[in-house]
mmCIF file of C-alpha atoms in Angstrom:
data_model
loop_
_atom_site.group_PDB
_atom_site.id
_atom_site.type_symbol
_atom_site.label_atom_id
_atom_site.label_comp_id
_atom_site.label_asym_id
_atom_site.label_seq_id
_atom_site.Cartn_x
_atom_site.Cartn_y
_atom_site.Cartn_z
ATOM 1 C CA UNK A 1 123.609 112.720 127.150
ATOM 2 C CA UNK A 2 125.372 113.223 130.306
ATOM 3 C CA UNK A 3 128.338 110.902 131.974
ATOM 4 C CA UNK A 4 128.845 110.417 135.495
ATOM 5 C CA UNK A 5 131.218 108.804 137.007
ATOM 6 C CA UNK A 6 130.776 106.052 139.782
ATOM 7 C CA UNK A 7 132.473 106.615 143.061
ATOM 8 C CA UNK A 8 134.713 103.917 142.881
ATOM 9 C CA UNK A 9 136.068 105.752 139.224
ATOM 10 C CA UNK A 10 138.682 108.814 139.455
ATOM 11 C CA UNK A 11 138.519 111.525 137.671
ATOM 12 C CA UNK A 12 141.461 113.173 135.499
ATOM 13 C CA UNK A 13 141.227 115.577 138.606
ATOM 14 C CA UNK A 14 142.305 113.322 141.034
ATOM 15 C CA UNK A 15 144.718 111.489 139.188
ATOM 16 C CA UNK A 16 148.158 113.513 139.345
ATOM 17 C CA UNK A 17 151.458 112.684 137.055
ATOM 18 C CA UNK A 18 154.817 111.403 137.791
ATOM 19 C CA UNK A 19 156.930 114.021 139.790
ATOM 20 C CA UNK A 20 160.385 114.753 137.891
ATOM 21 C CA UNK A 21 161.924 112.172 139.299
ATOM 22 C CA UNK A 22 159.574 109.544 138.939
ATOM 23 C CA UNK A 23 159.583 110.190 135.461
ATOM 24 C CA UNK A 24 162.966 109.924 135.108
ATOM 25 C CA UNK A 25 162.955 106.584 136.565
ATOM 26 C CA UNK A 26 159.940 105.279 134.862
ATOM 27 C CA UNK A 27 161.314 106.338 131.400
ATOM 28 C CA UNK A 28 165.130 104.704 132.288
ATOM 29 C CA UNK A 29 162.777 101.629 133.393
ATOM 30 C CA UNK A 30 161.084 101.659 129.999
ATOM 31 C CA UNK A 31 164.186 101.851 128.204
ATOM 32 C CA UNK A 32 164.910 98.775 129.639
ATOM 33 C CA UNK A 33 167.550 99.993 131.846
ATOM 34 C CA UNK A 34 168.105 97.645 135.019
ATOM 35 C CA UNK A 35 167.194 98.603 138.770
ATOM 36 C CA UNK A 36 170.330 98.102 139.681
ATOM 37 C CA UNK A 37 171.991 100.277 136.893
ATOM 38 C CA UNK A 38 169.402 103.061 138.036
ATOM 39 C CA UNK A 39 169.940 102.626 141.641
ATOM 40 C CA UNK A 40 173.576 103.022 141.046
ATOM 41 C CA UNK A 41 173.194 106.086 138.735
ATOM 42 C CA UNK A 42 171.216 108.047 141.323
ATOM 43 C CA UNK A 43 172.889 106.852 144.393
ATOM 44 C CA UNK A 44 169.943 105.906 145.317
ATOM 45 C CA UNK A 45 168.276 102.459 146.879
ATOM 46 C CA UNK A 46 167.016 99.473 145.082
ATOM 47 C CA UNK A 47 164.122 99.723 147.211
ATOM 48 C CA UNK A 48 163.551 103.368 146.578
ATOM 49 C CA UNK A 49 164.078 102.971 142.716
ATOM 50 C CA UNK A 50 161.291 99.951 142.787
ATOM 51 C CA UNK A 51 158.847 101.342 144.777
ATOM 52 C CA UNK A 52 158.910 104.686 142.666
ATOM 53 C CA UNK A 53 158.735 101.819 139.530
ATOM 54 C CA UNK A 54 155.654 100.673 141.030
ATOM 55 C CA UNK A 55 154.458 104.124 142.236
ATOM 56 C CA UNK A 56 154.717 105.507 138.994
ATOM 57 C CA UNK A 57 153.634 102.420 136.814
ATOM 58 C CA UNK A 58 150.128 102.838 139.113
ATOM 59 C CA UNK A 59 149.901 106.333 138.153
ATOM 60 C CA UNK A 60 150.607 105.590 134.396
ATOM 61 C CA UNK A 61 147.778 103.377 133.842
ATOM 62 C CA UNK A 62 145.255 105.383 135.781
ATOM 63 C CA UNK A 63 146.138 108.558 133.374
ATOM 64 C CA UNK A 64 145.143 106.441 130.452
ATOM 65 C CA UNK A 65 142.423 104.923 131.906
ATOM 66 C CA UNK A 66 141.294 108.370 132.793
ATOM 67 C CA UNK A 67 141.353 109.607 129.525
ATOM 68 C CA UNK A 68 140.189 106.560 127.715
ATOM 69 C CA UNK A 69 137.218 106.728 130.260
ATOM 70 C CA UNK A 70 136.487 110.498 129.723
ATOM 71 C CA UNK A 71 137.102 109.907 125.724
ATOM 72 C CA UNK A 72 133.940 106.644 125.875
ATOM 73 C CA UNK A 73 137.124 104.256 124.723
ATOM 74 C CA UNK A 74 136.935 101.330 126.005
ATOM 75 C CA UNK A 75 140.659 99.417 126.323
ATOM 76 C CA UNK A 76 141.492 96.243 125.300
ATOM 77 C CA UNK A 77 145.292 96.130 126.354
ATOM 78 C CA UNK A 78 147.001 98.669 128.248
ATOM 79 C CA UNK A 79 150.862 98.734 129.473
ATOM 80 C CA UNK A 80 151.598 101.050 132.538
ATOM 81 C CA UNK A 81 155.427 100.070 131.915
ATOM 82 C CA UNK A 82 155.308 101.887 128.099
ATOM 83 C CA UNK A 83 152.651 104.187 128.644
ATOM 84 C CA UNK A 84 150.811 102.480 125.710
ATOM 85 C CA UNK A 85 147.032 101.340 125.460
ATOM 86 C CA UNK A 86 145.007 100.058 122.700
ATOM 87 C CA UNK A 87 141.197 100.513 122.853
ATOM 88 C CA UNK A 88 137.718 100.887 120.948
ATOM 89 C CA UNK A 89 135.837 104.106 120.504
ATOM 90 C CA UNK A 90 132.213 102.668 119.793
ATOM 91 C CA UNK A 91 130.910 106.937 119.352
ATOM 92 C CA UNK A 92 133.781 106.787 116.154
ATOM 93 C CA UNK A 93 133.616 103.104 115.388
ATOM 94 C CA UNK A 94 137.333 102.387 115.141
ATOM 95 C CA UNK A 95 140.325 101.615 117.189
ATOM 96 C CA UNK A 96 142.008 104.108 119.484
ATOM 97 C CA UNK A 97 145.753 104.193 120.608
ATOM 98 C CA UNK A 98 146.091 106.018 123.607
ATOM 99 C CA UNK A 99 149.626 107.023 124.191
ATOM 100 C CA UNK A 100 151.615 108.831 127.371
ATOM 101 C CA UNK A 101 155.221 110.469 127.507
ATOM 102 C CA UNK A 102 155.785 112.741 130.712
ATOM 103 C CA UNK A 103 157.591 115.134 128.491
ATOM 104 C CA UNK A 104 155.135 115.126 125.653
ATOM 105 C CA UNK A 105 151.663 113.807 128.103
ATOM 106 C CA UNK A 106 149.223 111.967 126.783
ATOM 107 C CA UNK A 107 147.678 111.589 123.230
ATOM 108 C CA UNK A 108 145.123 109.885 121.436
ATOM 109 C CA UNK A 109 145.267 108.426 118.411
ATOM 110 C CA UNK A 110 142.090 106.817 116.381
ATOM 111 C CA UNK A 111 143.149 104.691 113.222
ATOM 112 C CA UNK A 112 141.636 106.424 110.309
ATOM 113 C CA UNK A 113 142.593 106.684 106.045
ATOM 114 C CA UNK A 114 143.605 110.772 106.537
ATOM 115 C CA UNK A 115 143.792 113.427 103.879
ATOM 116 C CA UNK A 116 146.756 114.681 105.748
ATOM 117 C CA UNK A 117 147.684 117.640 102.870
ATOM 118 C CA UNK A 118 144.305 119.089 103.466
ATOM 119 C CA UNK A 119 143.784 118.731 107.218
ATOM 120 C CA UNK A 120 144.560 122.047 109.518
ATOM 121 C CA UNK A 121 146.363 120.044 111.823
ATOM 122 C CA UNK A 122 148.181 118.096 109.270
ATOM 123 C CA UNK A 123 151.836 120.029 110.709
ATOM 124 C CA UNK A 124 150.879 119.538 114.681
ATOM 125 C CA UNK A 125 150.355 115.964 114.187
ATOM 126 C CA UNK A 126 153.522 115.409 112.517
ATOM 127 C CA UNK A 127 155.235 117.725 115.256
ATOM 128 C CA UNK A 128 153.735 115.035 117.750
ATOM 129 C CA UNK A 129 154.260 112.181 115.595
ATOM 130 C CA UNK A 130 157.637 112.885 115.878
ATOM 131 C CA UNK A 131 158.514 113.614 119.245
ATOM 132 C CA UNK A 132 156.935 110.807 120.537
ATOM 133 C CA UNK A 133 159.145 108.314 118.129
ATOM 134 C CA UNK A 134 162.383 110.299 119.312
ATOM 135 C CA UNK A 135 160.888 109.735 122.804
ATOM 136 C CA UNK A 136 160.545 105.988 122.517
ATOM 137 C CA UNK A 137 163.520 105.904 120.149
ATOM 138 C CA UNK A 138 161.739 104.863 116.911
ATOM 139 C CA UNK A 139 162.808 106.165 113.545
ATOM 140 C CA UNK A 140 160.276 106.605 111.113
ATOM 141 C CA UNK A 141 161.157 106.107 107.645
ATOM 142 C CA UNK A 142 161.560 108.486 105.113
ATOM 143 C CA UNK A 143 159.340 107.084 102.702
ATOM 144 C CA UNK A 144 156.643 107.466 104.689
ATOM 145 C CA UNK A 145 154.879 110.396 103.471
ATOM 146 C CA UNK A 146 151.222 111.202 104.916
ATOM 147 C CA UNK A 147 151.024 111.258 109.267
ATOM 148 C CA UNK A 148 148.135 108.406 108.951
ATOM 149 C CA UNK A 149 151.015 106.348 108.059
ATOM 150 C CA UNK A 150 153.555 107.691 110.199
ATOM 151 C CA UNK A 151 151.386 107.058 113.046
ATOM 152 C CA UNK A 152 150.263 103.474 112.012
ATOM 153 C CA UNK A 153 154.021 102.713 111.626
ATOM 154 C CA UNK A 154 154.828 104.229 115.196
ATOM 155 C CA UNK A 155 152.161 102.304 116.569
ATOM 156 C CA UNK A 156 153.094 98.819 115.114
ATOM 157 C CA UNK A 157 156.540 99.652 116.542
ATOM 158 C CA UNK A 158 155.448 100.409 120.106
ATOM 159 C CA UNK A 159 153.142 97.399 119.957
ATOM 160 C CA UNK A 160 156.324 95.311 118.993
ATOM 161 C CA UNK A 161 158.648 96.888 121.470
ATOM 162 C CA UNK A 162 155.695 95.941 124.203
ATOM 163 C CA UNK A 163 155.264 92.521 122.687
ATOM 164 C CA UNK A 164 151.677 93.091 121.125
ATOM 165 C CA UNK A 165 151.173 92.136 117.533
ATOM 166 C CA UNK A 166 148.759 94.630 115.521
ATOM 167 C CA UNK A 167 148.115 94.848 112.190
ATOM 168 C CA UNK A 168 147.158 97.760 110.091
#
């Protein structure tokens, strides 16, 4: 089977990621920090600080659509201003959760009952489960044990934090 793209679709090639900077705003933004408050701590413009908002938001959502198209998911929700997306992968038949961090990049995650002991990558998911809930400031309980349940957990939490309900 091959997959090619229309003209009017980019390419993960073409698409380029937040500078420094306009991650740095974009991830203040996210943490709900005001304009204003981010204008102020970067001596900077409130023009400046928006239009790198709306620069970067742009950029955002055509990473994850970028990957969700190169990945066959197709999304039902997205957020450019959490980096968030929830989708369908018909190929795997289940839902997909495609997430982006500048520091960590982007990641995605399809729901699925793991056997997380046995699984070789049982130790880099957890690694990445991790750093993306001290990225967005989520603590995972301790009771949770396996990473399919970290990461469902995690999820639900972004999801409320962007306003989506989602249930598991």
């Amino acid at each position: 089977m091959t997959f090619q793209l229309s003209p009017n679709q980019r390419s993960i090639h073409n698409v380029s990621f937040p500078s420094i900077t306009q991650a740095r705003i974009w991830k203040l933004r996210m943490e709900k920090t005001s304009t204003t408050e981010i204008a102020n701590n970067l001596n900077a413009s409130l023009a400046y600080v928006s239009k790198t908002i709306r620069v970067t938001n742009k950029k955002v959502k055509l990473i994850i659509e970028d990957v969700a198209r190169s990945n066959f998911v197709k999304l039902n929700k997205i957020s450019d201003v959490y980096g968030f997306a929830i989708g369908f992968s018909p190929m795997l038949n289940r839902r997909a959760f495609i997430s982006f961090q500048p520091s960590i990049g982007v990641h995605i995650w399809y729901e699925h009952e793991g056997t997380c002991p046995e699984c070789p990558l049982q130790k880099q998911c957890s690694n990445l489960l991790n750093a993306e809930a001290e990225e967005r400031k989520i603590t995972i309980p301790d009771t949770l044990k396996a990473e399919t349940e970290k990461a469902n957990y995690l999820i639900e939490q972004i999801c409320a934090q962007i306003g989506w309900k989602i249930e598991f």
